[in-house]
């Protein structure tokens, strides 16, 4: 079985995506400013999408980037909830 490896910059990009998503989610829960939370969530989704495109050959890196996207979607959902309720 052939194993695909990725470079260190790709791994760093995927971890940055995960940490951006986590930061956006935490900020959305703690902050009382839903507009800024929504902007951070959207930015984290964009960073995560770019990381997934860069790491599409390695399943481990793709999972890390996808975790960041999931957390960013949670941040957007919380921001929208605070905005409209």
Coordinates of N, CA, C and O in Angstrom, one line a residue:
X1 N 0.8 -1.2 0.0 CA 0.0 0.0 0.0 C 0.9 1.2 0.0 O 1.8 1.3 0.8
X2 N 0.6 2.2 -0.8 CA 1.3 3.4 -1.0 C 0.9 4.4 0.1 O -0.3 4.6 0.3
X3 N 1.8 5.0 0.8 CA 1.5 6.0 1.8 C 1.8 7.4 1.3 O 2.9 7.6 0.8
X4 N 0.8 8.2 1.4 CA 1.0 9.6 1.0 C 1.5 10.4 2.2 O 1.0 10.3 3.3
X5 N 2.5 11.2 2.0 CA 3.0 12.0 3.1 C 2.9 13.5 2.6 O 2.8 13.8 1.5
X6 N 2.8 14.3 3.6 CA 2.7 15.8 3.3 C 3.8 16.5 3.9 O 4.5 16.0 4.8
X7 N 4.0 17.7 3.5 CA 5.2 18.5 4.0 C 4.8 19.1 5.3 O 3.6 19.2 5.7
X8 N 5.8 19.6 5.9 CA 5.6 20.3 7.2 C 4.7 21.6 7.0 O 3.8 21.8 7.9
X9 N 4.9 22.4 6.0 CA 4.0 23.5 5.9 C 2.5 23.2 5.7 O 1.6 23.9 6.2
X10 N 2.2 22.0 5.1 CA 0.8 21.6 5.0 C 0.3 21.2 6.4 O -0.8 21.5 6.7
X11 N 1.1 20.5 7.2 CA 0.7 20.1 8.5 C 0.4 21.4 9.4 O -0.5 21.4 10.1
X12 N 1.3 22.3 9.2 CA 1.1 23.6 10.0 C -0.1 24.3 9.6 O -0.9 24.8 10.4
X13 N -0.4 24.3 8.3 CA -1.7 24.9 7.8 C -2.9 24.2 8.3 O -3.9 24.9 8.7
X14 N -2.9 22.9 8.5 CA -4.0 22.2 9.0 C -4.2 22.5 10.5 O -5.3 22.6 11.0
X15 N -3.1 22.5 11.2 CA -3.2 22.9 12.6 C -3.6 24.3 12.9 O -4.4 24.6 13.8
X16 N -3.2 25.2 12.0 CA -3.7 26.6 12.1 C -5.2 26.6 11.8 O -5.9 27.4 12.5
X17 N -5.6 25.8 10.9 CA -7.1 25.8 10.6 C -7.8 25.3 11.9 O -8.9 25.8 12.2
X18 N -7.3 24.3 12.5 CA -8.0 23.7 13.7 C -8.0 24.8 14.8 O -9.0 25.0 15.5
X19 N -6.9 25.4 15.1 CA -6.8 26.4 16.1 C -7.6 27.6 15.8 O -8.2 28.2 16.7
X20 N -7.7 28.0 14.6 CA -8.6 29.1 14.2 C -10.1 28.8 14.4 O -10.8 29.6 14.9
X21 N -10.5 27.6 14.1 CA -11.8 27.2 14.4 C -12.1 27.1 15.9 O -13.2 27.5 16.3
X22 N -11.2 26.6 16.6 CA -11.4 26.5 18.1 C -11.5 28.0 18.7 O -12.3 28.3 19.5
X23 N -10.6 28.8 18.2 CA -10.6 30.2 18.7 C -11.9 30.9 18.4 O -12.5 31.6 19.2
X24 N -12.4 30.7 17.2 CA -13.6 31.3 16.7 C -14.8 30.8 17.6 O -15.7 31.6 18.0
X25 N -14.8 29.5 17.9 CA -15.9 29.0 18.7 C -15.9 29.5 20.1 O -16.9 29.9 20.6
X26 N -14.7 29.5 20.7 CA -14.6 30.0 22.0 C -15.0 31.5 22.1 O -15.7 31.9 23.0
X27 N -14.5 32.2 21.1 CA -14.8 33.7 21.1 C -16.3 33.9 20.9 O -16.9 34.8 21.5
X28 N -17.0 33.0 20.1 CA -18.4 33.2 19.9 C -19.2 32.9 21.2 O -20.2 33.5 21.5
X29 N -18.7 31.9 22.0 CA -19.4 31.6 23.3 C -19.2 32.7 24.3 O -20.0 33.0 25.1
X30 N -18.0 33.2 24.4 CA -17.6 34.2 25.4 C -18.0 35.6 25.1 O -18.4 36.4 26.0
X31 N -17.9 36.0 23.9 CA -18.1 37.4 23.5 C -19.6 37.7 23.4 O -20.5 36.9 23.3
X32 N -19.9 39.0 23.6 CA -21.2 39.5 23.5 C -21.4 40.3 22.2 O -22.3 41.0 22.0
X33 N -20.4 40.1 21.3 CA -20.5 40.8 20.0 C -20.6 39.8 18.9 O -19.6 39.3 18.4
X34 N -21.9 39.5 18.5 CA -22.1 38.5 17.5 C -21.5 38.8 16.1 O -21.2 37.9 15.3
X35 N -21.4 40.1 15.7 CA -20.9 40.4 14.4 C -19.5 40.0 14.3 O -19.1 39.5 13.2
X36 N -18.7 40.3 15.3 CA -17.3 39.9 15.2 C -17.1 38.4 15.3 O -16.2 37.9 14.6
X37 N -17.9 37.8 16.1 CA -17.9 36.3 16.1 C -18.2 35.7 14.8 O -17.5 34.7 14.4
X38 N -19.1 36.3 14.1 CA -19.5 35.8 12.7 C -18.3 36.0 11.8 O -18.0 35.1 11.0
X39 N -17.7 37.1 11.8 CA -16.5 37.4 11.0 C -15.4 36.4 11.3 O -14.8 35.8 10.3
X40 N -15.1 36.1 12.5 CA -14.0 35.2 12.9 C -14.4 33.8 12.4 O -13.6 33.0 11.9
X41 N -15.7 33.4 12.5 CA -16.1 32.1 12.1 C -16.0 31.9 10.6 O -15.5 30.9 10.1
X42 N -16.4 32.9 9.8 CA -16.2 32.9 8.4 C -14.8 32.8 8.0 O -14.4 32.1 7.1
X43 N -13.9 33.6 8.6 CA -12.5 33.6 8.3 C -11.9 32.2 8.6 O -11.1 31.7 7.8
X44 N -12.3 31.6 9.7 CA -11.8 30.2 10.0 C -12.3 29.2 9.0 O -11.6 28.2 8.7
X45 N -13.5 29.4 8.5 CA -14.0 28.4 7.5 C -13.2 28.6 6.2 O -12.8 27.6 5.6
X46 N -12.8 29.8 5.8 CA -12.0 30.0 4.6 C -10.6 29.4 4.8 O -10.1 28.7 3.9
X47 N -10.0 29.6 6.0 CA -8.7 29.1 6.3 C -8.8 27.5 6.2 O -7.9 26.8 5.7
X48 N -9.8 27.0 6.8 CA -10.0 25.5 6.8 C -10.2 25.0 5.4 O -9.6 23.9 5.1
X49 N -11.0 25.7 4.6 CA -11.2 25.2 3.3 C -9.9 25.2 2.5 O -9.6 24.2 1.7
X50 N -9.1 26.2 2.6 CA -7.8 26.2 1.9 C -6.9 25.1 2.4 O -6.1 24.5 1.7
X51 N -6.9 24.8 3.7 CA -6.1 23.8 4.3 C -6.5 22.4 3.8 O -5.7 21.5 3.5
X52 N -7.8 22.2 3.7 CA -8.3 20.9 3.1 C -7.9 20.7 1.7 O -7.5 19.6 1.3
X53 N -8.0 21.8 0.9 CA -7.5 21.7 -0.5 C -6.0 21.4 -0.6 O -5.6 20.6 -1.4
X54 N -5.3 21.9 0.3 CA -3.8 21.7 0.3 C -3.5 20.3 0.8 O -2.5 19.7 0.4
X55 N -4.3 19.7 1.7 CA -3.9 18.5 2.4 C -4.8 17.3 1.9 O -5.0 16.3 2.6
X56 N -5.4 17.4 0.7 CA -6.3 16.4 0.3 C -5.7 15.0 0.1 O -6.5 14.0 0.0
X57 N -4.5 14.9 0.0 CA -3.8 13.6 -0.2 C -3.5 12.8 1.1 O -3.3 11.6 1.0
X58 N -3.6 13.4 2.2 CA -3.3 12.8 3.5 C -4.5 12.9 4.4 O -5.0 14.0 4.7
X59 N -5.1 11.7 4.7 CA -6.3 11.7 5.5 C -6.2 12.3 6.9 O -7.1 12.9 7.4
X60 N -5.0 12.1 7.5 CA -4.8 12.7 8.9 C -4.9 14.2 8.9 O -5.5 14.8 9.7
X61 N -4.2 14.8 7.9 CA -4.2 16.2 7.8 C -5.5 16.8 7.4 O -6.0 17.8 7.9
X62 N -6.2 16.0 6.6 CA -7.6 16.4 6.2 C -8.5 16.4 7.3 O -9.4 17.3 7.5
X63 N -8.4 15.4 8.2 CA -9.2 15.3 9.4 C -9.0 16.5 10.4 O -9.9 17.0 10.9
X64 N -7.7 16.9 10.5 CA -7.4 18.0 11.4 C -8.0 19.3 10.8 O -8.6 20.1 11.6
X65 N -7.9 19.5 9.5 CA -8.5 20.7 8.9 C -10.0 20.7 9.0 O -10.6 21.7 9.2
X66 N -10.6 19.5 8.8 CA -12.0 19.4 8.9 C -12.5 19.7 10.3 O -13.6 20.2 10.5
X67 N -11.8 19.3 11.3 CA -12.2 19.6 12.7 C -12.2 21.1 12.9 O -13.1 21.6 13.6
X68 N -11.3 21.8 12.3 CA -11.3 23.3 12.4 C -12.5 23.9 11.7 O -13.1 24.8 12.2
X69 N -12.9 23.3 10.5 CA -14.0 23.8 9.8 C -15.3 23.5 10.7 O -16.2 24.4 10.7
X70 N -15.4 22.4 11.3 CA -16.5 22.1 12.1 C -16.7 23.1 13.3 O -17.8 23.6 13.5
X71 N -15.6 23.4 13.9 CA -15.6 24.3 15.0 C -16.0 25.7 14.5 O -16.7 26.5 15.2
X72 N -15.5 26.1 13.3 CA -15.9 27.4 12.8 C -17.3 27.5 12.4 O -18.0 28.5 12.6
X73 N -17.9 26.4 12.0 CA -19.4 26.3 11.7 C -20.1 26.5 13.0 O -21.2 27.2 13.0
X74 N -19.7 25.8 14.1 CA -20.3 26.0 15.4 C -20.2 27.5 15.8 O -21.2 28.1 16.3
X75 N -19.1 28.1 15.5 CA -18.9 29.6 15.9 C -19.9 30.4 15.1 O -20.6 31.3 15.7
X76 N -20.1 30.1 13.8 CA -21.1 30.9 13.0 C -22.5 30.6 13.5 O -23.3 31.6 13.6
X77 N -22.8 29.4 13.9 CA -24.1 29.1 14.4 C -24.4 29.8 15.7 O -25.5 30.4 15.9
X78 N -23.5 29.8 16.6 CA -23.6 30.6 17.8 C -23.8 32.1 17.6 O -24.6 32.7 18.2
X79 N -23.0 32.6 16.7 CA -23.1 34.0 16.4 C -24.4 34.4 15.8 O -25.0 35.4 16.1
X80 N -24.9 33.6 14.9 CA -26.2 33.8 14.3 C -27.3 33.7 15.3 O -28.3 34.4 15.3
X81 N -27.2 32.7 16.2 CA -28.2 32.6 17.3 C -28.2 33.8 18.2 O -29.3 34.3 18.5
X82 N -27.0 34.3 18.5 CA -27.0 35.5 19.4 C -27.5 36.7 18.6 O -28.1 37.6 19.2
X83 N -27.3 36.8 17.3 CA -27.7 37.9 16.5 C -29.2 38.0 16.4 O -29.7 39.1 16.4
X84 N -29.8 36.9 16.3 CA -31.3 36.9 16.0 C -32.2 36.5 17.2 O -33.4 36.3 17.0
X85 N -31.6 36.3 18.3 CA -32.4 36.0 19.5 C -32.0 36.9 20.7 O -31.0 37.3 20.9

